[in-house]
């Protein structure tokens, strides 16, 4: 009985980690480019291969940046590094502007803005963008959930978006639990403009 209980607790403590594109992520991330190498990037709104999961921005880069439009085929990122801002534009097949949104670029060590309506990304010293969100709300258990995005430029100048979501805590304040899932989508660079 003691062994069964030990095995059960080990499984519960270990949790579950799902990362179907881990090999591809490791290959792309190891050869990434610094996003600060250019001021302007253009990417297709649809990934080379969709992750198959449902989360904000899955399969649609315009959705990730809150510039959603049914006619959007290209998302343009225009950086102003001295002003610490990024303008994101959704464009149609004729290169017409459909929607725009400006994001503040925060240093990776900066605290989260107090203004909850502010759109922002963190700019890491490694030359990648990321966001982190978490919610720690007690209910029938004590724990936290989180949602993280990491964006970087691949060696082919495409945009890689890694989405991670997870949860950790104590179910019914007794059983430890842990779950993490990571998904990767590659959005190809767009030509023209």
PDB file of N, CA and C in Angstrom, residues 44-81:
ATOM      1  N   UNK A  44       2.688  36.725 -43.167  1.00  0.00           N
ATOM      2  CA  UNK A  44       1.370  36.242 -43.559  1.00  0.00           C
ATOM      3  C   UNK A  44       0.555  35.997 -42.280  1.00  0.00           C
ATOM      4  N   UNK A  45      -0.752  36.140 -42.376  1.00  0.00           N
ATOM      5  CA  UNK A  45      -1.600  35.971 -41.188  1.00  0.00           C
ATOM      6  C   UNK A  45      -1.807  34.505 -40.823  1.00  0.00           C
ATOM      7  N   UNK A  46      -1.606  33.612 -41.770  1.00  0.00           N
ATOM      8  CA  UNK A  46      -1.809  32.179 -41.518  1.00  0.00           C
ATOM      9  C   UNK A  46      -0.454  31.491 -41.364  1.00  0.00           C
ATOM     10  N   UNK A  47      -0.349  30.550 -40.426  1.00  0.00           N
ATOM     11  CA  UNK A  47       0.923  29.854 -40.219  1.00  0.00           C
ATOM     12  C   UNK A  47       1.199  28.815 -41.307  1.00  0.00           C
ATOM     13  N   UNK A  48       2.449  28.402 -41.388  1.00  0.00           N
ATOM     14  CA  UNK A  48       2.825  27.330 -42.306  1.00  0.00           C
ATOM     15  C   UNK A  48       2.018  26.081 -41.974  1.00  0.00           C
ATOM     16  N   UNK A  49       1.925  25.775 -40.690  1.00  0.00           N
ATOM     17  CA  UNK A  49       1.127  24.644 -40.211  1.00  0.00           C
ATOM     18  C   UNK A  49       0.495  25.051 -38.886  1.00  0.00           C
ATOM     19  N   UNK A  50      -0.822  24.972 -38.814  1.00  0.00           N
ATOM     20  CA  UNK A  50      -1.526  25.344 -37.581  1.00  0.00           C
ATOM     21  C   UNK A  50      -1.246  24.314 -36.490  1.00  0.00           C
ATOM     22  N   UNK A  51      -1.241  24.779 -35.253  1.00  0.00           N
ATOM     23  CA  UNK A  51      -0.963  23.891 -34.117  1.00  0.00           C
ATOM     24  C   UNK A  51      -2.103  22.910 -33.854  1.00  0.00           C
ATOM     25  N   UNK A  52      -3.307  23.270 -34.309  1.00  0.00           N
ATOM     26  CA  UNK A  52      -4.459  22.411 -34.064  1.00  0.00           C
ATOM     27  C   UNK A  52      -5.131  22.668 -32.729  1.00  0.00           C
ATOM     28  N   UNK A  53      -4.580  23.555 -31.940  1.00  0.00           N
ATOM     29  CA  UNK A  53      -5.141  23.881 -30.631  1.00  0.00           C
ATOM     30  C   UNK A  53      -5.988  25.146 -30.728  1.00  0.00           C
ATOM     31  N   UNK A  54      -6.797  25.381 -29.719  1.00  0.00           N
ATOM     32  CA  UNK A  54      -7.641  26.575 -29.648  1.00  0.00           C
ATOM     33  C   UNK A  54      -7.122  27.487 -28.547  1.00  0.00           C
ATOM     34  N   UNK A  55      -6.597  28.641 -28.927  1.00  0.00           N
ATOM     35  CA  UNK A  55      -6.156  29.665 -27.989  1.00  0.00           C
ATOM     36  C   UNK A  55      -6.077  30.977 -28.757  1.00  0.00           C
ATOM     37  N   UNK A  56      -5.962  32.084 -28.057  1.00  0.00           N
ATOM     38  CA  UNK A  56      -5.971  33.397 -28.686  1.00  0.00           C
ATOM     39  C   UNK A  56      -4.782  33.515 -29.635  1.00  0.00           C
ATOM     40  N   UNK A  57      -5.055  33.749 -30.901  1.00  0.00           N
ATOM     41  CA  UNK A  57      -4.011  33.903 -31.899  1.00  0.00           C
ATOM     42  C   UNK A  57      -3.651  32.626 -32.625  1.00  0.00           C
ATOM     43  N   UNK A  58      -4.243  31.511 -32.253  1.00  0.00           N
ATOM     44  CA  UNK A  58      -3.927  30.244 -32.927  1.00  0.00           C
ATOM     45  C   UNK A  58      -4.402  30.301 -34.372  1.00  0.00           C
ATOM     46  N   UNK A  59      -3.482  30.135 -35.298  1.00  0.00           N
ATOM     47  CA  UNK A  59      -3.834  30.107 -36.708  1.00  0.00           C
ATOM     48  C   UNK A  59      -4.133  31.452 -37.319  1.00  0.00           C
ATOM     49  N   UNK A  60      -3.995  32.549 -36.571  1.00  0.00           N
ATOM     50  CA  UNK A  60      -4.307  33.877 -37.099  1.00  0.00           C
ATOM     51  C   UNK A  60      -3.459  34.927 -36.392  1.00  0.00           C
ATOM     52  N   UNK A  61      -2.419  35.393 -37.072  1.00  0.00           N
ATOM     53  CA  UNK A  61      -1.514  36.375 -36.482  1.00  0.00           C
ATOM     54  C   UNK A  61      -2.218  37.706 -36.219  1.00  0.00           C
ATOM     55  N   UNK A  62      -3.186  38.063 -37.059  1.00  0.00           N
ATOM     56  CA  UNK A  62      -3.933  39.305 -36.844  1.00  0.00           C
ATOM     57  C   UNK A  62      -4.694  39.255 -35.525  1.00  0.00           C
ATOM     58  N   UNK A  63      -5.210  38.106 -35.170  1.00  0.00           N
ATOM     59  CA  UNK A  63      -5.916  37.970 -33.897  1.00  0.00           C
ATOM     60  C   UNK A  63      -4.964  38.159 -32.725  1.00  0.00           C
ATOM     61  N   UNK A  64      -3.779  37.579 -32.815  1.00  0.00           N
ATOM     62  CA  UNK A  64      -2.805  37.707 -31.731  1.00  0.00           C
ATOM     63  C   UNK A  64      -2.518  39.171 -31.409  1.00  0.00           C
ATOM     64  N   UNK A  65      -2.453  40.010 -32.446  1.00  0.00           N
ATOM     65  CA  UNK A  65      -2.138  41.427 -32.262  1.00  0.00           C
ATOM     66  C   UNK A  65      -3.389  42.315 -32.194  1.00  0.00           C
ATOM     67  N   UNK A  66      -4.569  41.722 -32.109  1.00  0.00           N
ATOM     68  CA  UNK A  66      -5.833  42.471 -31.974  1.00  0.00           C
ATOM     69  C   UNK A  66      -6.102  43.387 -33.169  1.00  0.00           C
ATOM     70  N   UNK A  67      -5.730  42.942 -34.366  1.00  0.00           N
ATOM     71  CA  UNK A  67      -6.036  43.684 -35.593  1.00  0.00           C
ATOM     72  C   UNK A  67      -6.813  42.763 -36.541  1.00  0.00           C
ATOM     73  N   UNK A  68      -7.777  42.069 -35.985  1.00  0.00           N
ATOM     74  CA  UNK A  68      -8.538  41.047 -36.705  1.00  0.00           C
ATOM     75  C   UNK A  68      -9.380  41.671 -37.817  1.00  0.00           C
ATOM     76  N   UNK A  69      -9.308  41.070 -38.998  1.00  0.00           N
ATOM     77  CA  UNK A  69     -10.150  41.453 -40.119  1.00  0.00           C
ATOM     78  C   UNK A  69     -10.210  40.265 -41.074  1.00  0.00           C
ATOM     79  N   UNK A  70     -11.398  39.940 -41.560  1.00  0.00           N
ATOM     80  CA  UNK A  70     -11.555  38.788 -42.455  1.00  0.00           C
ATOM     81  C   UNK A  70     -10.740  38.918 -43.737  1.00  0.00           C
ATOM     82  N   UNK A  71     -10.467  40.150 -44.160  1.00  0.00           N
ATOM     83  CA  UNK A  71      -9.727  40.372 -45.406  1.00  0.00           C
ATOM     84  C   UNK A  71      -8.214  40.442 -45.196  1.00  0.00           C
ATOM     85  N   UNK A  72      -7.769  40.387 -43.968  1.00  0.00           N
ATOM     86  CA  UNK A  72      -6.334  40.523 -43.687  1.00  0.00           C
ATOM     87  C   UNK A  72      -5.558  39.309 -44.193  1.00  0.00           C
ATOM     88  N   UNK A  73      -4.476  39.575 -44.926  1.00  0.00           N
ATOM     89  CA  UNK A  73      -3.586  38.504 -45.388  1.00  0.00           C
ATOM     90  C   UNK A  73      -2.154  38.728 -44.902  1.00  0.00           C
ATOM     91  N   UNK A  74      -1.857  39.963 -44.517  1.00  0.00           N
ATOM     92  CA  UNK A  74      -0.512  40.317 -44.057  1.00  0.00           C
ATOM     93  C   UNK A  74      -0.612  41.130 -42.774  1.00  0.00           C
ATOM     94  N   UNK A  75       0.309  40.870 -41.859  1.00  0.00           N
ATOM     95  CA  UNK A  75       0.455  41.694 -40.658  1.00  0.00           C
ATOM     96  C   UNK A  75       1.837  42.335 -40.728  1.00  0.00           C
ATOM     97  N   UNK A  76       1.850  43.651 -40.589  1.00  0.00           N
ATOM     98  CA  UNK A  76       3.109  44.398 -40.629  1.00  0.00           C
ATOM     99  C   UNK A  76       3.452  44.875 -39.222  1.00  0.00           C
ATOM    100  N   UNK A  77       4.684  44.628 -38.812  1.00  0.00           N
ATOM    101  CA  UNK A  77       5.189  45.113 -37.528  1.00  0.00           C
ATOM    102  C   UNK A  77       6.200  46.207 -37.823  1.00  0.00           C
ATOM    103  N   UNK A  78       5.919  47.404 -37.324  1.00  0.00           N
ATOM    104  CA  UNK A  78       6.827  48.538 -37.533  1.00  0.00           C
ATOM    105  C   UNK A  78       7.310  49.005 -36.160  1.00  0.00           C
ATOM    106  N   UNK A  79       8.606  48.823 -35.928  1.00  0.00           N
ATOM    107  CA  UNK A  79       9.201  49.138 -34.635  1.00  0.00           C
ATOM    108  C   UNK A  79       9.803  50.535 -34.618  1.00  0.00           C
ATOM    109  N   UNK A  80       9.601  51.230 -33.505  1.00  0.00           N
ATOM    110  CA  UNK A  80      10.305  52.476 -33.214  1.00  0.00           C
ATOM    111  C   UNK A  80      11.043  52.201 -31.906  1.00  0.00           C
ATOM    112  N   UNK A  81      12.260  51.694 -32.022  1.00  0.00           N
ATOM    113  CA  UNK A  81      12.999  51.268 -30.833  1.00  0.00           C
ATOM    114  C   UNK A  81      13.337  52.422 -29.893  1.00  0.00           C
TER     115      UNK A  81
END
